[in-house]
Amino acid sequence: QMQLAEAGGGLVQAGGSLRLSCAASGRTFRFYDMGWFRQAPGKEREFVAGMRSGGSIYYLNSVKGRFTISRDNRKITVYLQMNSLKPEDTAVYYCAARNSGSGWESHDYDYWGQGTQVTVSS
């Protein structure tokens, strides 16, 4: 019912910026909660940012003030603007969606993209 495709990852130096995008399918997109997760090698997948269909936004504490999540319902796309990037931000970033539920863990989401690699060099 929902397909997600991330883009915008790449290699950037510490202090730089990247904007990730997640193109979604589904005629009921505006009713879905959207989220961004990341997973570094050998680490568990962790929540980064989320936006509920009602507009509320939540961030991982370590990215507050640096990352911004937004959505464009007309373009059916979710974005993650990442500024002041740090080497510890290096990970594969995943877009996720759900049409109901609560919580901010990976198992709370129903649909996932394939991920996009973000590498921050020092």
PDB file of C-alpha atoms in Angstrom:
ATOM      1  CA  GLN A   1       0.000   0.000   0.000  1.00  0.00           C
ATOM      2  CA  MET A   2       2.955   2.308   0.641  1.00  0.00           C
ATOM      3  CA  GLN A   3       6.357   2.393  -1.081  1.00  0.00           C
ATOM      4  CA  LEU A   4       9.240   4.615   0.024  1.00  0.00           C
ATOM      5  CA  ALA A   5      12.440   5.623  -1.771  1.00  0.00           C
ATOM      6  CA  GLU A   6      15.199   7.678  -0.138  1.00  0.00           C
ATOM      7  CA  ALA A   7      17.686   9.921  -1.923  1.00  0.00           C
ATOM      8  CA  GLY A   8      20.233  12.603  -1.086  1.00  0.00           C
ATOM      9  CA  GLY A   9      22.859  10.722   0.874  1.00  0.00           C
ATOM     10  CA  GLY A  10      26.540  11.116   0.173  1.00  0.00           C
ATOM     11  CA  LEU A  11      29.931  12.086   1.532  1.00  0.00           C
ATOM     12  CA  VAL A  12      30.296  15.387   3.351  1.00  0.00           C
ATOM     13  CA  GLN A  13      32.895  16.939   5.625  1.00  0.00           C
ATOM     14  CA  ALA A  14      32.145  17.630   9.268  1.00  0.00           C
ATOM     15  CA  GLY A  15      30.147  20.825   9.621  1.00  0.00           C
ATOM     16  CA  GLY A  16      28.541  20.414   6.221  1.00  0.00           C
ATOM     17  CA  SER A  17      24.930  19.841   5.244  1.00  0.00           C
ATOM     18  CA  LEU A  18      22.817  17.339   3.356  1.00  0.00           C
ATOM     19  CA  ARG A  19      19.123  17.119   2.598  1.00  0.00           C
ATOM     20  CA  LEU A  20      17.550  13.702   2.381  1.00  0.00           C
ATOM     21  CA  SER A  21      14.289  13.126   0.588  1.00  0.00           C
ATOM     22  CA  CYS A  22      11.821  10.270   0.760  1.00  0.00           C
ATOM     23  CA  ALA A  23       9.412   9.884  -2.129  1.00  0.00           C
ATOM     24  CA  ALA A  24       6.296   7.998  -1.106  1.00  0.00           C
ATOM     25  CA  SER A  25       3.395   6.347  -2.857  1.00  0.00           C
ATOM     26  CA  GLY A  26      -0.146   6.037  -1.599  1.00  0.00           C
ATOM     27  CA  ARG A  27      -3.245   8.127  -2.024  1.00  0.00           C
ATOM     28  CA  THR A  28      -3.698   8.413   1.751  1.00  0.00           C
ATOM     29  CA  PHE A  29      -0.179   9.745   2.373  1.00  0.00           C
ATOM     30  CA  ARG A  30      -1.421  12.744   4.351  1.00  0.00           C
ATOM     31  CA  PHE A  31      -2.843  10.430   7.003  1.00  0.00           C
ATOM     32  CA  TYR A  32       0.462   8.628   7.644  1.00  0.00           C
ATOM     33  CA  ASP A  33       2.999   9.298  10.354  1.00  0.00           C
ATOM     34  CA  MET A  34       6.480   9.590   8.837  1.00  0.00           C
ATOM     35  CA  GLY A  35       9.875   9.019  10.376  1.00  0.00           C
ATOM     36  CA  TRP A  36      13.596   8.890   9.760  1.00  0.00           C
ATOM     37  CA  PHE A  37      15.839   6.257  11.320  1.00  0.00           C
ATOM     38  CA  ARG A  38      19.526   5.496  10.992  1.00  0.00           C
ATOM     39  CA  GLN A  39      21.773   2.519  11.507  1.00  0.00           C
ATOM     40  CA  ALA A  40      25.549   2.539  11.789  1.00  0.00           C
ATOM     41  CA  PRO A  41      27.643  -0.626  11.294  1.00  0.00           C
ATOM     42  CA  GLY A  42      27.347  -2.885  14.314  1.00  0.00           C
ATOM     43  CA  LYS A  43      24.710  -0.673  15.921  1.00  0.00           C
ATOM     44  CA  GLU A  44      20.972  -0.939  16.422  1.00  0.00           C
ATOM     45  CA  ARG A  45      18.648   1.070  14.236  1.00  0.00           C
ATOM     46  CA  GLU A  46      17.703   4.262  16.060  1.00  0.00           C
ATOM     47  CA  PHE A  47      14.993   6.862  15.703  1.00  0.00           C
ATOM     48  CA  VAL A  48      16.194  10.207  14.362  1.00  0.00           C
ATOM     49  CA  ALA A  49      13.124  12.322  13.611  1.00  0.00           C
ATOM     50  CA  GLY A  50       9.403  11.844  13.196  1.00  0.00           C
ATOM     51  CA  MET A  51       6.383  13.820  12.070  1.00  0.00           C
ATOM     52  CA  ARG A  52       2.857  12.728  12.870  1.00  0.00           C
ATOM     53  CA  SER A  53       0.042  13.337  10.413  1.00  0.00           C
ATOM     54  CA  GLY A  54      -1.371  15.885  12.846  1.00  0.00           C
ATOM     55  CA  GLY A  55       1.832  17.921  12.659  1.00  0.00           C
ATOM     56  CA  SER A  56       3.679  17.123  15.883  1.00  0.00           C
ATOM     57  CA  ILE A  57       7.435  16.611  15.476  1.00  0.00           C
ATOM     58  CA  TYR A  58       9.980  14.708  17.568  1.00  0.00           C
ATOM     59  CA  TYR A  59      13.759  14.440  17.337  1.00  0.00           C
ATOM     60  CA  LEU A  60      16.539  12.343  18.741  1.00  0.00           C
ATOM     61  CA  ASN A  61      18.107  14.554  21.380  1.00  0.00           C
ATOM     62  CA  SER A  62      21.544  14.520  19.753  1.00  0.00           C
ATOM     63  CA  VAL A  63      20.196  16.002  16.492  1.00  0.00           C
ATOM     64  CA  LYS A  64      17.990  18.727  17.960  1.00  0.00           C
ATOM     65  CA  GLY A  65      18.923  22.108  16.552  1.00  0.00           C
ATOM     66  CA  ARG A  66      20.784  20.506  13.645  1.00  0.00           C
ATOM     67  CA  PHE A  67      18.212  18.371  11.798  1.00  0.00           C
ATOM     68  CA  THR A  68      14.781  19.380  10.529  1.00  0.00           C
ATOM     69  CA  ILE A  69      12.049  17.062   9.294  1.00  0.00           C
ATOM     70  CA  SER A  70       9.366  18.342   6.945  1.00  0.00           C
ATOM     71  CA  ARG A  71       6.787  16.975   4.547  1.00  0.00           C
ATOM     72  CA  ASP A  72       5.127  18.098   1.343  1.00  0.00           C
ATOM     73  CA  ASN A  73       1.785  16.387   0.912  1.00  0.00           C
ATOM     74  CA  ARG A  74       1.383  17.677  -2.642  1.00  0.00           C
ATOM     75  CA  LYS A  75       4.713  16.180  -3.748  1.00  0.00           C
ATOM     76  CA  ILE A  76       4.166  13.155  -1.496  1.00  0.00           C
ATOM     77  CA  THR A  77       7.667  13.595  -0.120  1.00  0.00           C
ATOM     78  CA  VAL A  78       9.306  13.796   3.308  1.00  0.00           C
ATOM     79  CA  TYR A  79      12.596  15.595   3.885  1.00  0.00           C
ATOM     80  CA  LEU A  80      15.353  15.574   6.455  1.00  0.00           C
ATOM     81  CA  GLN A  81      17.557  18.656   6.386  1.00  0.00           C
ATOM     82  CA  MET A  82      20.820  17.900   8.173  1.00  0.00           C
ATOM     83  CA  ASN A  83      23.127  20.744   9.164  1.00  0.00           C
ATOM     84  CA  SER A  84      26.325  20.876  11.209  1.00  0.00           C
ATOM     85  CA  LEU A  85      26.951  17.224  10.469  1.00  0.00           C
ATOM     86  CA  LYS A  86      29.301  15.272  12.699  1.00  0.00           C
ATOM     87  CA  PRO A  87      31.243  12.044  12.063  1.00  0.00           C
ATOM     88  CA  GLU A  88      28.958  10.278  14.537  1.00  0.00           C
ATOM     89  CA  ASP A  89      26.045  10.999  12.177  1.00  0.00           C
ATOM     90  CA  THR A  90      27.535   8.525   9.694  1.00  0.00           C
ATOM     91  CA  ALA A  91      24.979   5.790   9.043  1.00  0.00           C
ATOM     92  CA  VAL A  92      22.474   4.416   6.589  1.00  0.00           C
ATOM     93  CA  TYR A  93      19.369   6.560   6.875  1.00  0.00           C
ATOM     94  CA  TYR A  94      15.936   5.024   6.381  1.00  0.00           C
ATOM     95  CA  CYS A  95      12.563   6.553   5.724  1.00  0.00           C
ATOM     96  CA  ALA A  96       9.602   4.893   7.432  1.00  0.00           C
ATOM     97  CA  ALA A  97       5.824   5.254   7.532  1.00  0.00           C
ATOM     98  CA  ARG A  98       2.808   4.021   9.453  1.00  0.00           C
ATOM     99  CA  ASN A  99      -0.900   4.663   9.149  1.00  0.00           C
ATOM    100  CA  SER A 100      -1.640   4.103  12.836  1.00  0.00           C
ATOM    101  CA  GLY A 101       0.121   3.519  16.117  1.00  0.00           C
ATOM    102  CA  SER A 102       2.313   5.234  18.658  1.00  0.00           C
ATOM    103  CA  GLY A 103       5.890   5.129  19.826  1.00  0.00           C
ATOM    104  CA  TRP A 104       9.152   5.970  18.092  1.00  0.00           C
ATOM    105  CA  GLU A 105      10.912   2.628  17.708  1.00  0.00           C
ATOM    106  CA  SER A 106      11.474   0.812  14.433  1.00  0.00           C
ATOM    107  CA  HIS A 107       8.872  -1.858  15.216  1.00  0.00           C
ATOM    108  CA  ASP A 108       6.233   0.875  15.485  1.00  0.00           C
ATOM    109  CA  TYR A 109       6.492   1.526  11.720  1.00  0.00           C
ATOM    110  CA  ASP A 110       5.012  -0.559   8.928  1.00  0.00           C
ATOM    111  CA  TYR A 111       6.767   0.546   5.725  1.00  0.00           C
ATOM    112  CA  TRP A 112      10.445   1.139   4.983  1.00  0.00           C
ATOM    113  CA  GLY A 113      12.663   2.420   2.216  1.00  0.00           C
ATOM    114  CA  GLN A 114      15.939   0.776   1.204  1.00  0.00           C
ATOM    115  CA  GLY A 115      18.095   3.415   2.887  1.00  0.00           C
ATOM    116  CA  THR A 116      20.637   5.992   1.762  1.00  0.00           C
ATOM    117  CA  GLN A 117      24.231   6.176   2.986  1.00  0.00           C
ATOM    118  CA  VAL A 118      25.403   9.307   4.779  1.00  0.00           C
ATOM    119  CA  THR A 119      29.127   9.535   5.484  1.00  0.00           C
ATOM    120  CA  VAL A 120      30.613  12.445   7.415  1.00  0.00           C
ATOM    121  CA  SER A 121      34.380  12.756   7.330  1.00  0.00           C
ATOM    122  CA  SER A 122      36.513  14.505   9.914  1.00  0.00           C
TER     123      SER A 122
END
